[in-house]
Short mmCIF file of C-alpha atoms and ligand atoms in Angstrom, two decimals:
data_model
loop_
_atom_site.label_atom_id
_atom_site.label_comp_id
_atom_site.label_asym_id
_atom_site.label_seq_id
_atom_site.Cartn_x
_atom_site.Cartn_y
_atom_site.Cartn_z
CA MET A 1 0.28 0.00 0.15
CA VAL A 2 3.19 2.38 0.25
CA GLY A 3 2.37 4.90 -2.20
CA ARG A 4 -0.82 4.73 -2.66
CA GLU A 5 -2.79 7.97 -3.06
CA TYR A 6 -6.13 8.60 -1.61
CA GLY A 7 -8.73 10.75 -3.61
CA ARG A 8 -9.63 14.33 -2.63
CA ILE A 9 -11.18 15.84 0.81
CA TYR A 10 -12.67 19.20 0.13
CA ALA A 11 -13.49 21.86 2.40
CA TRP A 12 -16.92 22.62 2.96
CA ASP A 13 -16.03 26.45 2.96
CA GLU A 14 -14.04 28.96 1.38
CA VAL A 15 -10.97 30.40 3.13
CA ASN A 16 -13.34 33.12 5.02
CA PRO A 17 -12.47 35.82 7.42
CA ALA A 18 -15.08 34.60 9.95
CA MET A 19 -13.36 31.19 10.45
CA VAL A 20 -9.97 33.09 10.36
CA ARG A 21 -11.19 35.19 13.54
CA GLN A 22 -13.02 32.40 15.37
CA TRP A 23 -9.38 30.30 15.28
CA CYS A 24 -7.53 33.33 16.05
CA GLU A 25 -9.58 34.00 18.91
CA VAL A 26 -9.62 30.28 20.28
CA MET A 27 -5.67 30.13 19.59
CA GLY A 28 -5.09 33.35 21.58
CA VAL A 29 -3.06 34.72 18.10
CA ASP A 30 -3.50 38.53 17.85
CA ASN A 31 -1.81 39.32 15.04
CA PRO A 32 -3.60 42.14 13.16
CA LEU A 33 -2.96 40.54 9.69
CA TYR A 34 -5.12 38.00 10.21
CA THR A 35 -8.28 40.17 11.49
CA ASP A 36 -7.90 43.80 10.89
CA ALA A 37 -8.90 44.56 7.06
CA ALA A 38 -7.35 48.38 7.67
CA TYR A 39 -4.05 47.01 8.97
CA ALA A 40 -3.53 44.07 6.55
CA ALA A 41 -4.49 47.11 3.74
CA THR A 42 -1.15 48.64 4.74
CA THR A 43 0.70 45.62 4.44
CA GLU A 44 2.65 43.60 1.29
CA PHE A 45 -0.60 41.46 1.21
CA GLY A 46 -3.24 44.04 0.60
CA ASP A 47 -5.66 42.07 2.75
CA ILE A 48 -6.53 39.65 5.26
CA VAL A 49 -4.44 36.58 5.14
CA ALA A 50 -5.21 33.13 6.84
CA PRO A 51 -2.72 32.30 9.51
CA PRO A 52 -0.49 29.08 7.76
CA ALA A 53 -0.91 27.10 11.24
CA MET A 54 -4.66 26.69 10.68
CA LEU A 55 -4.18 24.71 7.48
CA GLN A 56 -5.83 21.58 8.50
CA ALA A 57 -8.78 23.52 9.57
CA TRP A 58 -10.09 23.96 6.17
CA CYS A 59 -10.91 20.64 5.38
CA LEU A 60 -12.11 19.02 8.63
CA GLU A 61 -15.12 17.29 8.69
CA GLY A 62 -17.15 19.35 11.59
CA LEU A 63 -18.75 17.75 14.12
CA HIS A 64 -19.96 14.43 12.92
CA MET A 65 -17.35 11.76 11.76
CA ASN A 66 -16.68 11.28 7.86
CA ASN A 67 -19.08 14.42 6.97
CA TYR A 68 -17.28 15.49 4.13
CA PRO A 69 -18.45 17.84 1.54
CA PRO A 70 -19.85 16.30 -1.86
CA GLY A 71 -17.47 15.14 -4.29
CA SER A 72 -15.01 14.02 -1.67
CA THR A 73 -13.66 10.39 -1.52
CA ASP A 74 -15.59 7.59 -0.08
CA GLU A 75 -12.55 5.92 0.48
CA ASN A 76 -10.97 5.90 3.67
CA PRO A 77 -7.42 7.00 3.92
CA TYR A 78 -6.98 5.13 7.10
CA GLU A 79 -7.82 1.61 6.10
CA VAL A 80 -4.09 0.37 6.66
CA LEU A 81 -4.21 1.08 10.20
CA SER A 82 -7.37 -1.27 10.24
CA LEU A 83 -5.55 -3.81 8.29
CA ILE A 84 -2.30 -3.79 11.02
CA GLU A 85 -4.93 -3.78 13.70
CA ALA A 86 -6.49 -7.20 12.32
CA GLN A 87 -3.17 -8.78 12.66
CA GLY A 88 -2.95 -7.88 16.20
CA TYR A 89 -1.66 -4.59 16.72
CA PRO A 90 -4.53 -2.98 18.75
CA ALA A 91 -3.11 0.00 20.07
CA VAL A 92 -2.20 3.72 18.43
CA VAL A 93 -0.12 6.54 19.35
CA ALA A 94 1.02 9.50 17.28
CA VAL A 95 4.29 10.29 17.16
CA ASN A 96 4.64 13.01 14.52
CA SER A 97 2.75 15.99 13.35
CA GLU A 98 4.70 18.23 10.98
CA LEU A 99 2.89 20.70 8.97
CA SER A 100 4.64 22.55 5.89
CA PHE A 101 3.56 25.63 4.40
CA GLU A 102 4.10 27.01 0.59
CA ARG A 103 2.54 30.44 1.04
CA TYR A 104 -0.35 32.09 3.11
CA LEU A 105 -3.81 31.51 2.07
CA GLU A 106 -5.91 34.33 0.68
CA MET A 107 -10.06 34.80 1.71
CA GLY A 108 -11.97 32.98 -1.21
CA GLU A 109 -9.78 30.13 -1.75
CA LYS A 110 -11.36 26.31 -2.01
CA LEU A 111 -9.24 23.94 -0.51
CA TYR A 112 -9.01 20.22 -1.16
CA TYR A 113 -6.46 17.91 -0.20
CA THR A 114 -5.38 14.46 -0.42
CA THR A 115 -3.52 11.23 1.45
CA LEU A 116 -0.56 9.40 0.66
CA ILE A 117 0.60 6.38 2.66
CA LYS A 118 4.83 7.35 2.16
CA ASP A 119 6.23 4.81 4.36
CA LEU A 120 5.64 1.80 6.66
CA SER A 121 8.26 0.74 8.84
CA ASP A 122 9.47 -2.98 9.41
CA GLU A 123 8.30 -4.02 12.69
CA LYS A 124 9.82 -2.22 15.46
CA THR A 125 9.93 -2.45 19.07
CA THR A 126 9.84 0.23 21.66
CA GLY A 127 9.17 0.84 25.26
CA LEU A 128 5.30 0.92 24.60
CA GLY A 129 5.32 -2.38 22.42
CA THR A 130 5.98 -3.90 19.22
CA GLY A 131 4.22 -2.63 15.68
CA PHE A 132 4.30 -0.45 13.25
CA PHE A 133 5.07 3.24 12.16
CA VAL A 134 2.89 4.50 9.52
CA THR A 135 3.44 7.43 7.70
CA GLN A 136 0.91 9.41 6.00
CA VAL A 137 1.13 12.98 4.16
CA MET A 138 -1.83 14.76 3.56
CA THR A 139 -1.14 17.43 0.71
CA PHE A 140 -3.25 20.61 0.56
CA TYR A 141 -4.58 22.40 -2.89
CA SER A 142 -6.07 25.59 -3.60
CA GLU A 143 -8.77 25.11 -6.62
CA GLN A 144 -7.52 26.92 -9.32
CA ALA A 145 -8.60 27.89 -12.77
CA GLY A 146 -5.74 26.08 -14.29
CA ALA A 147 -3.46 24.00 -12.59
CA ASP A 148 -4.34 23.74 -8.75
CA ASP A 149 -1.96 25.06 -6.64
CA LYS A 150 -0.10 23.11 -3.57
CA VAL A 151 -0.14 25.50 -0.68
CA GLY A 152 1.49 23.23 2.11
CA GLU A 153 1.33 19.60 3.54
CA LEU A 154 0.60 17.58 6.77
CA LEU A 155 3.13 14.69 7.85
CA PHE A 156 1.24 12.33 10.30
CA ARG A 157 3.09 9.07 12.02
CA VAL A 158 1.68 6.94 14.06
CA PHE A 159 2.71 3.75 15.84
CA LYS A 160 0.47 1.23 15.25
CA PHE A 161 1.43 -1.52 18.24
CA LYS A 162 0.63 -4.39 20.30
CA PRO A 163 1.55 -3.16 23.92
CA ALA A 164 4.14 -4.25 25.82
CA GLN A 165 3.30 -6.51 28.60
CA ALA A 166 4.00 -4.78 32.19
CA ALA A 167 5.17 -7.33 34.61
CA LYS A 168 2.18 -6.69 37.37
CA PRO A 169 3.26 -7.53 40.98
CA ALA A 170 0.40 -9.50 42.94
CA PRO A 171 -1.54 -7.01 44.94
CA ALA A 172 -0.42 -7.07 48.73
CA ALA A 173 -3.36 -7.77 51.08
CA ALA A 174 -4.33 -4.71 52.99
CA SER A 175 -2.92 -5.78 56.01
CA GLU A 176 0.67 -6.30 54.50
CA ARG A 177 0.48 -2.80 52.63
CA PRO A 178 2.08 -0.05 54.52
CA ALA A 179 0.25 2.96 55.58
CA ALA A 180 0.47 5.71 53.35
CA LYS A 181 2.41 8.71 54.66
CA ARG A 182 1.88 12.27 53.95
CA PRO A 183 3.98 13.29 50.86
CA LEU A 184 6.94 15.51 51.80
CA PRO A 185 7.52 18.85 50.36
CA GLY A 186 10.80 19.48 48.18
CA ILE A 187 12.99 21.54 50.58
CA SER A 188 15.63 24.22 48.94
CA ASP A 189 17.97 26.51 49.99
CA ASP A 190 14.97 29.27 49.13
CA THR A 191 12.64 27.27 51.34
CA ARG A 192 14.53 25.26 54.68
CA PHE A 193 13.19 28.58 56.88
CA PHE A 194 9.46 28.04 56.16
CA TRP A 195 9.76 23.98 57.25
CA GLU A 196 12.25 24.72 60.02
CA GLY A 197 9.99 26.98 60.98
CA CYS A 198 7.10 24.88 61.17
CA ASP A 199 9.07 22.50 63.27
CA ALA A 200 9.39 25.49 65.46
CA GLY A 201 5.73 26.27 65.71
CA GLU A 202 6.41 29.47 64.05
CA LEU A 203 4.74 30.42 60.87
CA ARG A 204 7.98 32.10 58.93
CA ILE A 205 7.18 34.32 55.76
CA GLN A 206 10.03 35.25 53.81
CA GLN A 207 10.82 39.02 54.20
CA CYS A 208 12.90 41.26 51.56
CA LYS A 209 15.68 42.79 53.61
CA ALA A 210 15.95 45.89 51.06
CA CYS A 211 12.42 46.85 50.70
CA ASN A 212 10.97 44.95 54.07
CA LYS A 213 8.08 43.67 51.69
CA LEU A 214 6.46 40.04 52.63
CA GLN A 215 6.33 37.48 49.58
CA HIS A 216 5.08 33.57 49.98
CA PRO A 217 5.73 31.24 48.58
CA PRO A 218 9.37 31.88 49.60
CA ALA A 219 11.63 32.11 46.28
CA PRO A 220 15.22 33.16 45.31
CA VAL A 221 14.84 36.65 44.47
CA CYS A 222 12.30 39.57 45.88
CA GLN A 223 9.49 40.21 43.47
CA HIS A 224 9.07 43.39 44.19
CA CYS A 225 12.76 44.87 44.21
CA HIS A 226 14.60 41.92 42.96
CA SER A 227 16.87 41.86 45.77
CA PHE A 228 18.76 38.49 46.53
CA ASP A 229 19.10 39.59 50.61
CA LEU A 230 15.96 37.94 52.07
CA GLY A 231 15.26 37.08 55.41
CA TYR A 232 11.98 36.20 57.05
CA ARG A 233 9.65 37.39 59.45
CA ILE A 234 7.52 35.21 62.24
CA ALA A 235 3.51 35.86 60.91
CA LYS A 236 1.33 36.36 63.99
CA GLY A 237 -0.70 33.34 62.65
CA SER A 238 -4.13 34.83 62.51
CA GLY A 239 -6.26 35.78 59.31
CA GLU A 240 -9.22 35.23 57.27
CA LEU A 241 -10.21 32.75 54.82
CA TYR A 242 -9.30 34.46 51.00
CA SER A 243 -10.79 31.12 49.28
CA PHE A 244 -11.11 27.27 49.81
CA VAL A 245 -11.78 24.02 48.18
CA VAL A 246 -13.17 20.79 49.39
CA MET A 247 -11.46 18.07 47.71
CA HIS A 248 -13.98 14.86 47.52
CA TYR A 249 -12.42 12.71 44.73
CA PRO A 250 -10.04 11.02 44.49
CA GLU A 251 -9.70 9.71 47.52
CA VAL A 252 -5.91 9.50 48.49
CA ALA A 253 -4.54 8.09 51.17
CA PRO A 254 -3.50 9.13 53.89
CA PHE A 255 -5.87 12.20 53.78
CA ASP A 256 -9.41 12.60 54.95
CA HIS A 257 -12.15 12.84 53.02
CA PRO A 258 -13.88 15.30 52.03
CA ASN A 259 -10.60 17.30 52.16
CA PRO A 260 -11.27 21.08 52.80
CA ILE A 261 -8.33 23.37 51.78
CA GLY A 262 -8.31 27.14 52.43
CA LEU A 263 -6.22 29.86 50.54
CA ILE A 264 -5.16 31.99 53.86
CA GLN A 265 -4.96 35.87 53.96
CA LEU A 266 -2.78 36.25 56.70
CA ASP A 267 -3.21 39.67 58.38
CA GLU A 268 0.25 40.52 57.40
CA GLY A 269 -1.18 40.55 53.73
CA VAL A 270 0.38 37.55 52.12
CA ARG A 271 -1.71 34.26 51.10
CA LEU A 272 -0.77 30.92 51.72
CA PRO A 273 -2.72 27.50 51.07
CA ALA A 274 -3.08 24.99 53.85
CA GLY A 275 -5.54 22.49 55.05
CA LEU A 276 -8.69 23.52 57.41
CA VAL A 277 -9.35 21.83 60.35
CA GLY A 278 -12.42 21.76 63.10
CA VAL A 279 -14.58 22.71 59.98
CA ASP A 280 -17.70 21.89 58.92
CA ARG A 281 -17.53 22.10 54.78
CA ASN A 282 -20.97 23.47 54.83
CA GLU A 283 -20.32 25.86 57.03
CA LEU A 284 -17.23 27.57 55.76
CA LYS A 285 -17.39 31.54 54.43
CA ILE A 286 -15.21 33.50 52.77
CA GLY A 287 -13.64 35.90 55.05
CA GLN A 288 -14.26 34.14 58.02
CA ARG A 289 -11.38 34.32 60.78
CA VAL A 290 -8.93 31.74 61.36
CA ARG A 291 -5.80 30.96 63.38
CA VAL A 292 -3.13 28.53 62.36
CA GLU A 293 -2.05 25.64 64.77
CA PHE A 294 0.61 22.96 63.85
CA GLN A 295 0.59 19.05 63.15
CA THR A 296 3.23 16.57 62.69
CA PHE A 297 2.28 13.81 60.44
CA ASP A 298 4.15 10.52 60.58
CA ASP A 299 6.75 11.71 63.27
CA GLN A 300 8.57 13.77 60.75
CA LEU A 301 6.59 16.46 58.90
CA THR A 302 4.99 19.69 60.71
CA LEU A 303 2.32 21.62 58.79
CA PRO A 304 0.47 24.67 59.24
CA LEU A 305 -3.33 24.34 59.45
CA PHE A 306 -5.81 26.56 60.31
CA ARG A 307 -8.75 26.68 62.39
CA PRO A 308 -11.85 28.91 62.34
CA VAL A 309 -11.69 31.56 65.28
CA SER A 310 -14.62 33.61 66.57
CA ASP A 311 -12.99 36.95 66.68
ZN1 ZN B 401 13.11 43.61 48.23
#
């Protein structure tokens, strides 16, 4: 099948400004060449053009699978994958997607593409399993009065494979499983003072020695004045609930569920996320006063937790 080229699949619509504008909006592209006709008129193009990277979008079928415009081929360019699958290679993973462009597209052009099976590898074994790399090339053309004009290409390579059998240890009986511990924080030279503070029952907040401002979480540099000369200040430990979430699922040991987690606005002006204790989750209120307390888990990790207070 290598070298076989499948028939045309047409675009539903001409290259048009509405699709261009919507694509740019979704992708976060703000180049005025694509959306501002007055600006585009001042460029070498004279009018808006389509972003090259939306090439594939013009010929997509839309919401319903395989719903291609009249005149499109009814061959299945992906039949090679079904044939390989029937030989016992059920899994698939995309490995390359490479777009290349000949030129910008102008409004009003009508596209179609054809699909070539460019290459089929010998059987290969990778970490995923054993199978075949299949390379297809979709070539996009613009319909022209004379010869149609090639405007770009999409090379697409997949690996169609038999998954490797992972050796799975037999599940241990519940009684033999070690009890799950709290995950430990990654401690660096920048954050050590905070965790040592927790061990000492102090809520330490990083403070810049140059501008005196506070910041949390700790960082290597002052976010206000960029000084590297940083120390800390011991917070009073009171504040209010700025926001919160209640984790219900997944239930991950060793945490209790539902698991309420707050974003605490300290009276000193910085915020930190922390577990909440002594709360009825139905009565959590933004703005309620909270106070820190320290709890040690697994004899090795002391965390600041916050409990509602009534002042
Ligand atoms: Zn500073």
